[in-house]
């Protein structure tokens, strides 16, 4: 059996749905695109994962000959409705940057171990342009919403690639948009108009970006009020432009078995609970599932406050009043915004009471602006 066949069969046996292979050449088109849109993407291109370096795989691994790329279908089980309103499916599926001790982190580990066992040197810490790699290997096509679509599955997929030092048999590319002609449902449905033209996303307007990249150590924790209003109840990620997509309807309508783990933990993700959760609750109930981008409790609390504000239900004013006493300025500031959004006499009283004893200038500014809205 050829090396290529052995690798592909092993990957399929591991649970990947598709496998493709391309030469480990550079990706000049990706480098040009990221460089041209530097202002929007500087948080990423200058980040620790160094995607501009990874786009030239041989600069990190001079012996690199091939890239093996895989599609993992993370929507093989259903997602509870109470979670999909708040959390993107890829995060619920626990497969995004999964640690090696979890099943979705163990799979790429096993793949690497197998490749080494059959005599390959395997690259480490090479950030590849995964969508472009997969399209060049013929296992996905693009959607106008910027997501990758795998034939027979849709866009609820996770892509992972492995760089090796062996020459293999290469696949034919499908670097093309696979959408029906004239469709722009994703662009119309995006609440923030983040998809400003087909295949072009302004990440800073994207709700997903605003839920998890707005952290102090990344791009700062401020979320523009205009974006807050449009975040709805999202606290980690956003799937709207994938949910409306005709290419995902078959998958979304499929009757899938329940993910018993998600069913069990779904109740932990109530907005009011997340808003005022203790460190222990965060460490034991939220973080073990949401081990992805959000590193600190306060960002979940901020996002829960925004979501409660957007729900506009005065029943949550007591929860927000508790959050107005949180030790974190960030939580108090966004609780104030939410109270202003809900409005009414009770919200106004809570804001006035807290204004008199607030010491943080940033929180006072939010309270002042909220008071202008409740009057
Ligand atoms: S993830 Fe949400 S906010 Fe981002 S582009 Fe899609 S619909 Fe718009
Ligand atoms: S909604 Fe339409 S245009 Fe957007 S990705 Fe899906 S098929 Fe393509």
Short mmCIF file of C-alpha atoms and ligand atoms in Angstrom, two decimals:
data_model
loop_
_atom_site.label_atom_id
_atom_site.label_comp_id
_atom_site.label_asym_id
_atom_site.label_seq_id
_atom_site.Cartn_x
_atom_site.Cartn_y
_atom_site.Cartn_z
CA UNK A 1 0.00 0.00 0.00
CA UNK A 2 1.42 3.44 -0.90
CA UNK A 3 2.32 5.95 1.81
CA UNK A 4 -0.46 8.24 0.55
CA UNK A 5 -3.09 5.49 0.85
CA UNK A 6 -1.87 4.50 4.32
CA UNK A 7 -2.12 8.12 5.51
CA UNK A 8 -5.55 8.73 4.02
CA UNK A 9 -7.00 5.50 5.38
CA UNK A 10 -5.61 6.19 8.84
CA UNK A 11 -7.10 9.70 8.86
CA UNK A 12 -10.53 8.40 7.81
CA UNK A 13 -10.30 5.67 10.45
CA UNK A 14 -9.59 8.39 13.06
CA UNK A 15 -12.91 10.05 12.25
CA UNK A 16 -11.90 12.73 9.76
CA UNK A 17 -14.46 12.99 6.97
CA UNK A 18 -12.13 14.09 4.19
CA UNK A 19 -8.39 14.07 3.57
CA UNK A 20 -6.41 15.83 0.85
CA UNK A 21 -2.73 16.37 0.15
CA UNK A 22 -0.81 19.21 -1.54
CA UNK A 23 2.86 20.13 -1.93
CA UNK A 24 4.23 22.25 0.94
CA UNK A 25 4.74 25.32 -1.25
CA UNK A 26 4.28 28.92 -0.07
CA UNK A 27 0.92 30.71 -0.25
CA UNK A 28 1.75 34.10 -1.84
CA UNK A 29 -1.94 34.92 -2.47
CA UNK A 30 -2.67 34.52 1.25
CA UNK A 31 0.33 36.63 2.26
CA UNK A 32 -0.77 39.38 -0.17
CA UNK A 33 -4.36 39.34 1.14
CA UNK A 34 -3.34 39.47 4.80
CA UNK A 35 -0.84 42.23 4.07
CA UNK A 36 -3.35 44.28 2.04
CA UNK A 37 -5.89 44.09 4.87
CA UNK A 38 -3.28 44.71 7.56
CA UNK A 39 -5.42 47.30 9.38
CA UNK A 40 -8.28 44.84 9.91
CA UNK A 41 -6.11 41.82 10.61
CA UNK A 42 -3.03 43.20 12.43
CA UNK A 43 -4.23 41.57 15.68
CA UNK A 44 -3.81 38.24 13.88
CA UNK A 45 -0.91 38.77 11.48
CA UNK A 46 1.25 40.23 14.27
CA UNK A 47 0.08 37.66 16.82
CA UNK A 48 1.98 34.78 18.35
CA UNK A 49 0.77 32.23 15.80
CA UNK A 50 2.73 34.12 13.05
CA UNK A 51 0.46 33.24 10.09
CA UNK A 52 2.63 35.17 7.61
CA UNK A 53 5.57 32.92 8.50
CA UNK A 54 3.41 29.79 8.47
CA UNK A 55 2.28 30.71 4.93
CA UNK A 56 5.84 29.84 3.87
CA UNK A 57 6.06 26.39 5.49
CA UNK A 58 9.65 25.75 4.38
CA UNK A 59 10.83 28.86 6.25
CA UNK A 60 9.95 26.95 9.46
CA UNK A 61 10.63 23.42 8.22
CA UNK A 62 13.21 23.36 5.41
CA UNK A 63 12.57 19.64 4.81
CA UNK A 64 8.80 20.17 4.27
CA UNK A 65 7.48 18.42 1.14
CA UNK A 66 3.74 17.88 1.63
CA UNK A 67 0.73 19.13 3.58
CA UNK A 68 -1.94 16.62 4.61
CA UNK A 69 -5.21 18.42 5.30
CA UNK A 70 -8.34 17.07 6.95
CA UNK A 71 -12.00 17.94 7.48
CA UNK A 72 -13.60 17.02 10.80
CA UNK A 73 -17.41 17.16 10.89
CA UNK A 74 -18.23 18.55 14.34
CA UNK A 75 -21.97 18.47 13.82
CA UNK A 76 -22.49 14.73 14.12
CA UNK A 77 -24.59 15.29 17.25
CA UNK A 78 -27.26 17.90 17.90
CA UNK A 79 -26.70 21.15 19.80
CA UNK A 80 -29.17 22.21 22.51
CA UNK A 81 -31.20 25.25 21.47
CA UNK A 82 -30.50 27.02 24.77
CA UNK A 83 -26.79 26.91 23.89
CA UNK A 84 -26.94 27.73 20.17
CA UNK A 85 -28.60 31.04 21.07
CA UNK A 86 -25.44 31.97 22.98
CA UNK A 87 -22.47 29.88 21.87
CA UNK A 88 -21.14 29.03 18.43
CA UNK A 89 -21.41 25.34 17.55
CA UNK A 90 -17.66 24.90 16.98
CA UNK A 91 -17.01 25.89 20.60
CA UNK A 92 -19.81 23.71 21.95
CA UNK A 93 -18.29 20.82 20.01
CA UNK A 94 -15.03 21.30 21.99
CA UNK A 95 -12.93 20.90 18.87
CA UNK A 96 -11.40 24.37 18.43
CA UNK A 97 -7.78 24.35 19.66
CA UNK A 98 -8.67 21.40 21.86
CA UNK A 99 -6.03 20.41 24.43
CA UNK A 100 -4.42 16.97 23.84
CA UNK A 101 -6.13 15.40 26.86
CA UNK A 102 -9.56 15.94 25.24
CA UNK A 103 -10.79 13.70 22.44
CA UNK A 104 -10.63 16.45 19.79
CA UNK A 105 -7.06 17.25 20.77
CA UNK A 106 -6.13 13.57 20.93
CA UNK A 107 -7.16 13.00 17.28
CA UNK A 108 -4.45 15.28 15.76
CA UNK A 109 -1.97 13.87 18.28
CA UNK A 110 -2.72 10.34 17.06
CA UNK A 111 -2.38 11.52 13.48
CA UNK A 112 1.05 13.01 14.23
CA UNK A 113 2.15 9.86 16.07
CA UNK A 114 1.07 7.69 13.13
CA UNK A 115 2.91 9.88 10.63
CA UNK A 116 6.07 9.63 12.72
CA UNK A 117 5.64 5.86 13.04
CA UNK A 118 5.59 5.45 9.27
CA UNK A 119 8.80 7.46 8.97
CA UNK A 120 7.66 11.05 8.42
CA UNK A 121 9.14 14.12 10.06
CA UNK A 122 6.10 16.20 11.13
CA UNK A 123 6.14 20.00 11.38
CA UNK A 124 5.30 21.63 14.67
CA UNK A 125 3.65 24.99 15.37
CA UNK A 126 3.25 25.94 11.71
CA UNK A 127 0.15 28.12 11.33
CA UNK A 128 -1.16 27.36 7.87
CA UNK A 129 -3.92 29.16 5.93
CA UNK A 130 -6.21 26.20 6.58
CA UNK A 131 -9.04 27.14 4.23
CA UNK A 132 -6.72 27.79 1.32
CA UNK A 133 -4.81 24.56 2.02
CA UNK A 134 -8.06 22.55 2.09
CA UNK A 135 -9.36 24.22 -1.11
CA UNK A 136 -6.04 23.53 -2.89
CA UNK A 137 -6.35 19.90 -1.78
CA UNK A 138 -9.89 19.69 -3.19
CA UNK A 139 -11.70 18.89 0.07
CA UNK A 140 -13.64 22.16 0.46
CA UNK A 141 -15.02 25.05 -1.55
CA UNK A 142 -15.58 28.57 -0.26
CA UNK A 143 -18.82 30.16 0.84
CA UNK A 144 -19.36 33.88 0.28
CA UNK A 145 -19.58 34.14 4.08
CA UNK A 146 -15.85 33.20 4.27
CA UNK A 147 -16.53 29.75 5.67
CA UNK A 148 -15.21 26.52 4.17
CA UNK A 149 -17.83 24.04 2.93
CA UNK A 150 -17.27 20.30 2.57
CA UNK A 151 -19.38 18.40 0.08
CA UNK A 152 -22.17 16.46 1.81
CA UNK A 153 -21.52 18.13 5.18
CA UNK A 154 -21.63 21.93 5.02
CA UNK A 155 -19.65 24.51 6.96
CA UNK A 156 -19.86 23.06 10.49
CA UNK A 157 -16.42 21.56 10.01
CA UNK A 158 -13.00 21.94 11.55
CA UNK A 159 -9.88 21.94 9.36
CA UNK A 160 -6.51 20.65 10.55
CA UNK A 161 -3.32 20.14 8.56
CA UNK A 162 -0.01 18.34 9.04
CA UNK A 163 3.26 19.24 7.32
CA UNK A 164 5.53 16.29 6.50
CA UNK A 165 8.90 15.75 4.82
CA UNK A 166 7.71 13.07 2.35
CA UNK A 167 6.62 13.49 -1.22
CA UNK A 168 3.10 12.07 -1.62
CA UNK A 169 0.41 11.87 -4.31
CA UNK A 170 -1.29 15.25 -4.65
CA UNK A 171 -4.98 16.09 -5.10
CA UNK A 172 -6.66 18.49 -7.52
CA UNK A 173 -7.73 21.92 -6.25
CA UNK A 174 -11.25 23.29 -5.75
CA UNK A 175 -10.26 26.90 -5.01
CA UNK A 176 -13.67 28.30 -5.92
CA UNK A 177 -16.93 29.57 -4.47
CA UNK A 178 -19.46 26.74 -4.36
CA UNK A 179 -22.54 28.88 -3.61
CA UNK A 180 -25.68 29.01 -5.73
CA UNK A 181 -25.61 31.90 -8.17
CA UNK A 182 -27.15 35.09 -6.83
CA UNK A 183 -27.32 33.97 -3.20
CA UNK A 184 -26.31 36.54 -0.60
CA UNK A 185 -28.41 35.31 2.34
CA UNK A 186 -25.39 35.35 4.68
CA UNK A 187 -24.51 38.96 3.87
CA UNK A 188 -28.11 40.07 4.37
CA UNK A 189 -28.51 38.16 7.64
CA UNK A 190 -25.29 39.37 9.28
CA UNK A 191 -26.50 41.77 12.01
CA UNK A 192 -23.40 44.00 11.79
CA UNK A 193 -22.75 43.90 8.02
CA UNK A 194 -19.34 42.42 8.82
CA UNK A 195 -19.27 40.64 5.43
CA UNK A 196 -18.73 43.79 3.37
CA UNK A 197 -18.41 41.93 0.07
CA UNK A 198 -18.42 38.24 -0.91
CA UNK A 199 -15.42 36.51 0.72
CA UNK A 200 -14.44 39.68 2.60
CA UNK A 201 -15.02 39.97 6.32
CA UNK A 202 -14.20 42.92 8.54
CA UNK A 203 -13.37 40.98 11.73
CA UNK A 204 -13.76 44.05 13.92
CA UNK A 205 -17.44 44.21 13.05
CA UNK A 206 -17.99 40.48 13.47
CA UNK A 207 -19.93 39.44 16.58
CA UNK A 208 -17.71 36.38 17.06
CA UNK A 209 -14.60 38.61 17.16
CA UNK A 210 -16.30 40.97 19.61
CA UNK A 211 -17.31 38.16 21.96
CA UNK A 212 -13.86 36.63 22.36
CA UNK A 213 -11.02 38.72 20.93
CA UNK A 214 -11.95 41.85 22.86
CA UNK A 215 -9.75 41.01 25.81
CA UNK A 216 -7.22 43.36 27.41
CA UNK A 217 -4.22 41.31 26.28
CA UNK A 218 -5.50 41.12 22.70
CA UNK A 219 -7.29 44.12 21.17
CA UNK A 220 -8.62 45.74 24.36
CA UNK A 221 -11.87 44.94 26.12
CA UNK A 222 -14.05 47.75 24.73
CA UNK A 223 -16.99 46.79 22.51
CA UNK A 224 -18.54 49.61 20.50
CA UNK A 225 -22.11 50.36 21.63
CA UNK A 226 -23.34 49.95 18.05
CA UNK A 227 -21.97 46.38 18.00
CA UNK A 228 -23.28 45.60 21.54
CA UNK A 229 -26.80 46.36 20.33
CA UNK A 230 -26.44 43.81 17.54
CA UNK A 231 -24.88 41.00 19.56
CA UNK A 232 -28.27 39.74 20.69
CA UNK A 233 -27.66 36.94 23.21
CA UNK A 234 -24.31 35.75 21.81
CA UNK A 235 -21.64 35.27 24.46
CA UNK A 236 -19.04 33.21 22.54
CA UNK A 237 -19.07 33.12 18.76
CA UNK A 238 -21.88 33.61 16.24
CA UNK A 239 -23.30 31.19 13.67
CA UNK A 240 -25.94 33.40 12.03
CA UNK A 241 -24.30 33.56 8.59
CA UNK A 242 -23.98 29.77 8.60
CA UNK A 243 -27.48 29.10 9.95
CA UNK A 244 -29.19 31.01 7.11
CA UNK A 245 -27.06 29.37 4.44
CA UNK A 246 -28.84 27.04 1.99
CA UNK A 247 -25.68 24.91 1.88
CA UNK A 248 -26.20 24.05 5.57
CA UNK A 249 -29.94 23.40 5.55
CA UNK A 250 -29.69 19.64 5.00
CA UNK A 251 -27.39 19.34 8.01
CA UNK A 252 -29.49 21.68 10.16
CA UNK A 253 -32.65 19.70 9.39
CA UNK A 254 -31.06 16.32 10.02
CA UNK A 255 -32.28 14.47 13.13
CA UNK A 256 -29.06 13.92 15.06
CA UNK A 257 -28.41 12.10 18.33
CA UNK A 258 -28.16 14.35 21.39
CA UNK A 259 -24.76 15.29 22.76
CA UNK A 260 -25.39 14.08 26.31
CA UNK A 261 -22.50 16.16 27.65
CA UNK A 262 -24.01 19.35 26.26
CA UNK A 263 -27.48 18.41 27.52
CA UNK A 264 -25.98 18.02 30.99
CA UNK A 265 -24.06 21.30 31.06
CA UNK A 266 -26.48 23.51 29.10
CA UNK A 267 -28.18 24.80 32.25
CA UNK A 268 -24.85 26.21 33.50
CA UNK A 269 -24.85 28.70 30.66
CA UNK A 270 -27.87 30.72 31.75
CA UNK A 271 -27.12 34.40 31.18
CA UNK A 272 -28.06 35.51 34.69
CA UNK A 273 -25.91 32.77 36.19
CA UNK A 274 -22.89 33.70 34.07
CA UNK A 275 -23.31 37.38 34.90
CA UNK A 276 -22.75 36.91 38.61
CA UNK A 277 -20.87 33.61 38.73
CA UNK A 278 -18.20 32.91 41.34
CA UNK A 279 -14.59 32.11 40.47
CA UNK A 280 -15.27 28.52 41.44
CA UNK A 281 -18.31 28.22 39.15
CA UNK A 282 -16.28 29.66 36.29
CA UNK A 283 -13.34 27.33 36.94
CA UNK A 284 -15.40 24.18 37.37
CA UNK A 285 -18.43 24.68 35.10
CA UNK A 286 -17.71 27.22 32.36
CA UNK A 287 -14.00 27.04 31.58
CA UNK A 288 -13.79 23.23 31.23
CA UNK A 289 -16.19 23.47 28.30
CA UNK A 290 -15.18 26.90 26.98
CA UNK A 291 -11.44 26.36 26.97
CA UNK A 292 -11.04 28.32 23.82
CA UNK A 293 -10.40 32.02 23.43
CA UNK A 294 -11.91 33.65 26.52
CA UNK A 295 -9.34 33.39 29.25
CA UNK A 296 -10.99 35.23 32.15
CA UNK A 297 -14.35 35.15 33.85
CA UNK A 298 -14.94 38.89 33.46
CA UNK A 299 -15.31 38.64 29.66
CA UNK A 300 -18.09 36.08 29.93
CA UNK A 301 -19.72 38.32 32.53
CA UNK A 302 -19.42 41.33 30.21
CA UNK A 303 -20.97 39.37 27.34
CA UNK A 304 -23.75 38.05 29.58
CA UNK A 305 -24.52 41.64 30.65
CA UNK A 306 -24.76 42.74 27.01
CA UNK A 307 -27.03 39.77 26.23
CA UNK A 308 -29.32 40.58 29.17
CA UNK A 309 -29.47 44.22 28.06
CA UNK A 310 -30.45 43.09 24.59
CA UNK A 311 -33.17 40.83 25.99
CA UNK A 312 -34.63 43.99 27.54
CA UNK A 313 -36.46 42.10 30.26
CA UNK A 314 -36.87 44.08 33.54
CA UNK A 315 -36.89 40.73 35.39
CA UNK A 316 -33.08 40.80 35.11
CA UNK A 317 -32.63 44.18 36.82
CA UNK A 318 -31.90 42.51 40.22
CA UNK A 319 -29.17 40.38 38.59
CA UNK A 320 -27.67 43.47 36.99
CA UNK A 321 -27.87 45.30 40.33
CA UNK A 322 -25.70 42.53 41.82
CA UNK A 323 -23.28 42.86 38.88
CA UNK A 324 -23.04 46.61 39.60
CA UNK A 325 -21.18 45.61 42.77
CA UNK A 326 -18.73 43.28 41.00
CA UNK A 327 -15.05 43.98 41.79
CA UNK A 328 -14.25 44.23 38.04
CA UNK A 329 -14.75 47.66 36.43
CA UNK A 330 -15.51 45.92 33.14
CA UNK A 331 -18.45 44.01 34.60
CA UNK A 332 -19.91 47.10 36.32
CA UNK A 333 -19.54 49.16 33.14
CA UNK A 334 -21.41 46.67 30.94
CA UNK A 335 -24.03 46.00 33.62
CA UNK A 336 -24.68 49.77 33.55
CA UNK A 337 -25.04 49.67 29.78
CA UNK A 338 -27.51 46.78 30.09
CA UNK A 339 -29.57 48.65 32.69
CA UNK A 340 -29.72 51.65 30.34
CA UNK A 341 -30.86 49.35 27.55
CA UNK A 342 -33.62 47.79 29.67
CA UNK A 343 -34.65 51.21 30.97
CA UNK A 344 -37.50 52.12 33.30
CA UNK A 345 -37.75 53.43 36.84
CA UNK A 346 -36.13 50.44 38.63
CA UNK A 347 -33.13 50.44 36.29
CA UNK A 348 -32.74 54.19 36.81
CA UNK A 349 -32.74 53.79 40.60
CA UNK A 350 -30.01 51.14 40.46
CA UNK A 351 -27.89 53.35 38.19
CA UNK A 352 -28.30 56.44 40.40
CA UNK A 353 -27.49 54.55 43.57
CA UNK A 354 -24.30 53.15 42.03
CA UNK A 355 -23.26 56.47 40.48
CA UNK A 356 -22.97 58.03 43.92
CA UNK A 357 -20.38 55.53 45.11
CA UNK A 358 -18.61 54.55 41.90
CA UNK A 359 -14.89 55.40 41.77
CA UNK A 360 -13.92 54.18 38.29
CA UNK A 361 -14.09 56.90 35.61
CA UNK A 362 -14.83 54.39 32.84
CA UNK A 363 -17.77 52.94 34.81
CA UNK A 364 -19.06 56.43 35.64
CA UNK A 365 -19.05 57.27 31.93
CA UNK A 366 -21.15 54.17 31.16
CA UNK A 367 -23.55 54.99 34.01
CA UNK A 368 -23.94 58.58 32.78
CA UNK A 369 -24.68 57.39 29.25
CA UNK A 370 -27.11 54.76 30.56
CA UNK A 371 -28.93 57.39 32.66
CA UNK A 372 -29.41 59.52 29.53
CA UNK A 373 -31.17 56.53 27.95
CA UNK A 374 -33.46 55.61 30.84
CA UNK A 375 -34.91 59.11 31.30
S1 LIG B 1 -20.28 35.30 12.45
FE1 LIG B 1 -22.10 36.61 12.84
S2 LIG B 1 -21.34 38.72 12.91
FE2 LIG B 1 -19.70 37.44 12.02
S3 LIG B 1 -20.00 37.61 9.84
FE3 LIG B 1 -21.20 35.82 10.46
S4 LIG B 1 -23.27 36.62 10.95
FE4 LIG B 1 -21.87 38.35 10.81
S1 LIG B 2 -25.75 32.08 2.35
FE1 LIG B 2 -25.62 31.85 0.12
S2 LIG B 2 -23.90 33.21 -0.48
FE2 LIG B 2 -23.76 32.90 1.74
S3 LIG B 2 -22.35 31.18 1.95
FE3 LIG B 2 -24.40 30.33 1.95
S4 LIG B 2 -24.83 29.81 -0.20
FE4 LIG B 2 -23.06 31.17 -0.17
#
